[in-house]
Amino acid sequence: MRLLLIEDDRMIGESVRKGLRQDGFTVDWVQDGRSGETALLEGVHDLLLLDLGLPGKEGIEVLKTLRKKGNMIPVLILTARDALADRVGGLSAGADDYLIKPFDFEELAARIHAILRRKSGRTETLMRHGPVTLDPASRHVTLNGNPVNLSAREFALLEALLDRPGTVLSVPQLEEKIYGWNEEVGSNAVEVHIHALRKKLGADLIRNVRGVGYVIHKVS
Ligand code: CA
């Protein structure tokens, strides 16, 4: 899953980005509201982590503009302890949740997973597909109950496909899911990862739609 972080505090920004990357998220980070809006135009992020006190354009204004344009990306607000009015204002402006600084990193990750789960309409924490399960929080994948070792990119690809069963995702769309800014995408990278996933999880799970992309079909 690919996240956008808008946070002007360098220390918080660095540590959140580092921690979330270790947790397997793809994270892009900008430090002011306007740059955040520009980044959101790409439409590639699954969730926005939004600080409220920002230079250029306040977080709450960024959020209001987003929602006014009909952009329904999930938003998790990061805010200071004493700003009750900000938290209420954020939620009524269309944020999905908020977290008070300083926050515990595990709580941040847990809330992100919960929001993403609600967004995709899943009621259980595990993603399931036939004999395959994927746990976004613990990053465990199993096949017929047996653990399967995936690389970080393989995991991200599988998660992107399982999150939208029945939807064909093109190679550029999949690249956008698993690579952030300034990360070099090797040629045929997606194909190489798909090949590895098929070897580990069976040839039938991920289907190629010639000339269009890849899909995991819904289990009927
Ligand atoms: Ca700030």
CSV table of C-alpha atoms and ligand atoms in Angstrom, one decimal:
chain,number,residue,atom,x,y,z
A,1,MET,CA,0.0,0.0,0.0
A,2,ARG,CA,1.3,3.4,-0.9
A,3,LEU,CA,0.9,6.3,1.5
A,4,LEU,CA,1.4,10.0,1.3
A,5,LEU,CA,2.7,11.8,4.4
A,6,ILE,CA,2.3,15.6,4.6
A,7,GLU,CA,4.3,16.7,7.7
A,8,ASP,CA,6.6,19.7,8.1
A,9,ASP,CA,8.3,18.4,11.3
A,10,ARG,CA,11.5,16.8,10.0
A,11,MET,CA,12.0,14.5,12.9
A,12,ILE,CA,8.5,13.2,12.9
A,13,GLY,CA,8.5,12.9,9.1
A,14,GLU,CA,11.8,11.0,9.0
A,15,SER,CA,10.7,8.6,11.8
A,16,VAL,CA,7.2,8.0,10.4
A,17,ARG,CA,8.5,7.3,6.9
A,18,LYS,CA,11.3,5.0,8.1
A,19,GLY,CA,8.9,3.1,10.4
A,20,LEU,CA,6.2,2.7,7.8
A,21,ARG,CA,8.7,1.5,5.2
A,22,GLN,CA,10.0,-1.1,7.6
A,23,ASP,CA,6.4,-2.1,8.0
A,24,GLY,CA,6.2,-2.7,4.2
A,25,PHE,CA,4.4,0.4,3.1
A,26,THR,CA,5.5,2.5,0.2
A,27,VAL,CA,5.8,6.1,1.6
A,28,ASP,CA,6.1,9.4,-0.1
A,29,TRP,CA,6.7,12.4,2.1
A,30,VAL,CA,6.2,16.2,1.4
A,31,GLN,CA,6.5,19.0,3.9
A,32,ASP,CA,3.9,21.6,3.0
A,33,GLY,CA,0.3,21.7,2.0
A,34,ARG,CA,0.7,22.8,-1.6
A,35,SER,CA,3.2,20.1,-2.4
A,36,GLY,CA,0.8,17.7,-0.8
A,37,GLU,CA,-2.0,18.8,-3.1
A,38,THR,CA,0.3,18.4,-6.1
A,39,ALA,CA,1.3,14.9,-5.0
A,40,LEU,CA,-2.3,13.9,-4.6
A,41,LEU,CA,-3.1,14.8,-8.2
A,42,GLU,CA,-1.2,11.7,-9.2
A,43,GLY,CA,-4.0,9.7,-7.7
A,44,VAL,CA,-1.6,6.8,-6.7
A,45,HIS,CA,-1.9,6.8,-2.9
A,46,ASP,CA,-4.1,4.6,-0.8
A,47,LEU,CA,-4.1,6.8,2.2
A,48,LEU,CA,-3.1,10.2,3.4
A,49,LEU,CA,-1.3,11.0,6.7
A,50,LEU,CA,-2.0,14.6,7.3
A,51,ASP,CA,-0.5,17.0,9.8
A,52,LEU,CA,-2.7,20.0,10.5
A,53,GLY,CA,-0.2,22.8,11.2
A,54,LEU,CA,1.5,23.1,7.9
A,55,PRO,CA,3.3,26.0,6.0
A,56,GLY,CA,1.8,27.2,2.8
A,57,LYS,CA,-1.7,25.7,3.2
A,58,GLU,CA,-3.0,24.4,6.5
A,59,GLY,CA,-3.8,20.7,6.7
A,60,ILE,CA,-7.5,21.3,7.3
A,61,GLU,CA,-7.7,23.4,4.1
A,62,VAL,CA,-6.0,20.7,2.2
A,63,LEU,CA,-8.6,18.2,3.4
A,64,LYS,CA,-11.5,20.5,2.7
A,65,THR,CA,-10.3,21.1,-0.9
A,66,LEU,CA,-9.8,17.4,-1.4
A,67,ARG,CA,-13.3,16.5,-0.3
A,68,LYS,CA,-14.8,19.4,-2.2
A,69,LYS,CA,-13.2,17.9,-5.4
A,70,GLY,CA,-14.8,14.5,-4.5
A,71,ASN,CA,-11.5,12.9,-3.7
A,72,MET,CA,-12.3,10.2,-1.1
A,73,ILE,CA,-8.8,9.0,-0.3
A,74,PRO,CA,-8.8,7.9,3.4
A,75,VAL,CA,-7.3,10.5,5.6
A,76,LEU,CA,-5.6,10.0,9.0
A,77,ILE,CA,-4.9,13.3,10.8
A,78,LEU,CA,-1.8,13.7,13.0
A,79,THR,CA,-2.4,16.4,15.5
A,80,ALA,CA,-1.1,17.9,18.7
A,81,ARG,CA,-2.6,16.9,22.1
A,82,ASP,CA,-4.2,20.2,23.0
A,83,ALA,CA,-6.0,20.8,19.8
A,84,LEU,CA,-9.4,19.4,20.5
A,85,ALA,CA,-11.2,21.8,18.1
A,86,ASP,CA,-8.8,20.7,15.3
A,87,ARG,CA,-9.6,17.1,15.8
A,88,VAL,CA,-13.3,17.7,15.7
A,89,GLY,CA,-12.9,20.0,12.8
A,90,GLY,CA,-10.8,17.4,11.0
A,91,LEU,CA,-13.4,14.7,11.4
A,92,SER,CA,-16.2,16.9,10.3
A,93,ALA,CA,-14.2,18.0,7.3
A,94,GLY,CA,-14.0,14.4,6.2
A,95,ALA,CA,-11.0,12.8,7.9
A,96,ASP,CA,-11.4,9.1,8.7
A,97,ASP,CA,-9.5,9.1,12.0
A,98,TYR,CA,-6.9,11.0,13.9
A,99,LEU,CA,-3.9,10.3,16.1
A,100,ILE,CA,-2.5,12.5,18.7
A,101,LYS,CA,1.2,13.4,18.8
A,102,PRO,CA,3.4,12.0,20.1
A,103,PHE,CA,2.0,8.7,19.1
A,104,ASP,CA,3.1,5.1,19.5
A,105,PHE,CA,4.3,3.8,16.2
A,106,GLU,CA,2.4,0.5,16.5
A,107,GLU,CA,-0.8,2.4,17.0
A,108,LEU,CA,-0.2,4.4,13.9
A,109,ALA,CA,0.3,1.2,11.9
A,110,ALA,CA,-2.7,-0.4,13.4
A,111,ARG,CA,-5.0,2.5,12.6
A,112,ILE,CA,-3.7,2.6,9.0
A,113,HIS,CA,-4.5,-1.0,8.6
A,114,ALA,CA,-7.9,-0.6,10.1
A,115,ILE,CA,-8.8,2.3,7.8
A,116,LEU,CA,-7.6,0.5,4.7
A,117,ARG,CA,-9.6,-2.6,5.7
A,118,ARG,CA,-12.8,-0.5,6.2
A,119,LYS,CA,-12.2,1.2,2.8
A,120,SER,CA,-12.0,-2.1,1.0
A,121,GLY,CA,-15.1,-3.4,2.8
A,122,ARG,CA,-13.3,-6.3,4.5
A,123,THR,CA,-14.7,-7.3,7.9
A,124,GLU,CA,-11.8,-9.5,8.8
A,125,THR,CA,-8.2,-8.6,9.1
A,126,LEU,CA,-7.0,-11.4,6.8
A,127,MET,CA,-7.2,-11.2,3.0
A,128,ARG,CA,-8.2,-14.6,1.7
A,129,HIS,CA,-8.3,-16.1,-1.7
A,130,GLY,CA,-8.9,-19.8,-1.9
A,131,PRO,CA,-5.9,-21.5,-0.3
A,132,VAL,CA,-4.0,-18.2,0.1
A,133,THR,CA,-4.2,-15.8,3.1
A,134,LEU,CA,-2.4,-12.5,3.6
A,135,ASP,CA,-2.3,-10.6,6.8
A,136,PRO,CA,-1.5,-6.9,6.1
A,137,ALA,CA,-0.6,-6.1,9.7
A,138,SER,CA,1.7,-9.0,10.5
A,139,ARG,CA,2.8,-9.4,6.8
A,140,HIS,CA,2.3,-13.2,6.9
A,141,VAL,CA,1.2,-15.1,3.9
A,142,THR,CA,0.1,-18.7,3.9
A,143,LEU,CA,-0.7,-21.3,1.3
A,144,ASN,CA,-2.9,-24.1,2.6
A,145,GLY,CA,-2.0,-23.0,6.1
A,146,ASN,CA,1.7,-23.1,5.5
A,147,PRO,CA,3.8,-20.0,5.8
A,148,VAL,CA,5.2,-18.6,2.5
A,149,ASN,CA,8.2,-16.3,2.4
A,150,LEU,CA,7.7,-13.3,0.1
A,151,SER,CA,10.0,-10.4,-0.6
A,152,ALA,CA,8.7,-6.9,0.3
A,153,ARG,CA,7.9,-6.2,-3.3
A,154,GLU,CA,6.2,-9.5,-3.9
A,155,PHE,CA,4.1,-8.9,-0.8
A,156,ALA,CA,3.1,-5.4,-1.9
A,157,LEU,CA,2.1,-6.8,-5.4
A,158,LEU,CA,0.1,-9.6,-3.9
A,159,GLU,CA,-1.6,-7.2,-1.5
A,160,ALA,CA,-2.5,-4.7,-4.3
A,161,LEU,CA,-4.1,-7.5,-6.3
A,162,LEU,CA,-5.9,-9.1,-3.4
A,163,ASP,CA,-7.2,-5.7,-2.3
A,164,ARG,CA,-9.1,-5.4,-5.6
A,165,PRO,CA,-10.2,-8.8,-6.7
A,166,GLY,CA,-11.6,-8.9,-10.2
A,167,THR,CA,-9.9,-5.7,-11.2
A,168,VAL,CA,-7.2,-5.9,-13.8
A,169,LEU,CA,-4.3,-3.8,-12.9
A,170,SER,CA,-1.9,-2.7,-15.6
A,171,VAL,CA,1.9,-2.9,-15.1
A,172,PRO,CA,2.2,0.8,-14.6
A,173,GLN,CA,-0.5,0.8,-12.0
A,174,LEU,CA,1.2,-2.1,-10.2
A,175,GLU,CA,4.6,-0.3,-10.4
A,176,GLU,CA,2.9,2.8,-8.8
A,177,LYS,CA,1.7,0.6,-5.9
A,178,ILE,CA,5.0,-0.8,-5.0
A,179,TYR,CA,7.5,1.9,-5.8
A,180,GLY,CA,7.6,5.4,-4.3
A,181,TRP,CA,9.2,8.5,-5.7
A,182,ASN,CA,13.0,8.2,-6.3
A,183,GLU,CA,12.9,4.4,-6.2
A,184,GLU,CA,14.2,3.0,-9.4
A,185,VAL,CA,12.0,0.5,-11.1
A,186,GLY,CA,14.0,-2.2,-12.9
A,187,SER,CA,12.8,-3.2,-16.3
A,188,ASN,CA,10.3,-6.1,-16.2
A,189,ALA,CA,10.3,-5.7,-12.4
A,190,VAL,CA,6.6,-6.4,-12.1
A,191,GLU,CA,6.8,-9.4,-14.4
A,192,VAL,CA,9.7,-10.8,-12.4
A,193,HIS,CA,7.8,-10.4,-9.1
A,194,ILE,CA,4.7,-12.0,-10.6
A,195,HIS,CA,6.7,-14.9,-11.9
A,196,ALA,CA,8.1,-15.4,-8.3
A,197,LEU,CA,4.6,-15.2,-6.8
A,198,ARG,CA,3.3,-17.8,-9.2
A,199,LYS,CA,6.2,-20.1,-8.3
A,200,LYS,CA,5.5,-19.7,-4.6
A,201,LEU,CA,1.7,-19.6,-4.7
A,202,GLY,CA,0.7,-21.6,-7.7
A,203,ALA,CA,0.3,-20.7,-11.4
A,204,ASP,CA,-3.4,-20.1,-11.3
A,205,LEU,CA,-3.7,-17.4,-8.7
A,206,ILE,CA,-2.6,-14.4,-10.7
A,207,ARG,CA,-3.9,-14.3,-14.2
A,208,ASN,CA,-2.4,-12.3,-17.1
A,209,VAL,CA,-4.9,-10.5,-19.3
A,210,ARG,CA,-2.9,-10.1,-22.5
A,211,GLY,CA,-2.1,-6.5,-23.3
A,212,VAL,CA,-3.9,-5.2,-20.2
A,213,GLY,CA,-2.4,-6.4,-17.0
A,214,TYR,CA,-2.8,-8.8,-14.1
A,215,VAL,CA,-5.8,-9.8,-12.0
A,216,ILE,CA,-6.7,-12.1,-9.2
A,217,HIS,CA,-10.3,-13.2,-9.9
A,218,LYS,CA,-12.9,-13.1,-7.3
A,219,VAL,CA,-13.6,-16.4,-5.6
A,220,SER,CA,-17.2,-17.3,-6.6
B,1,CA,CA,3.2,20.8,11.8
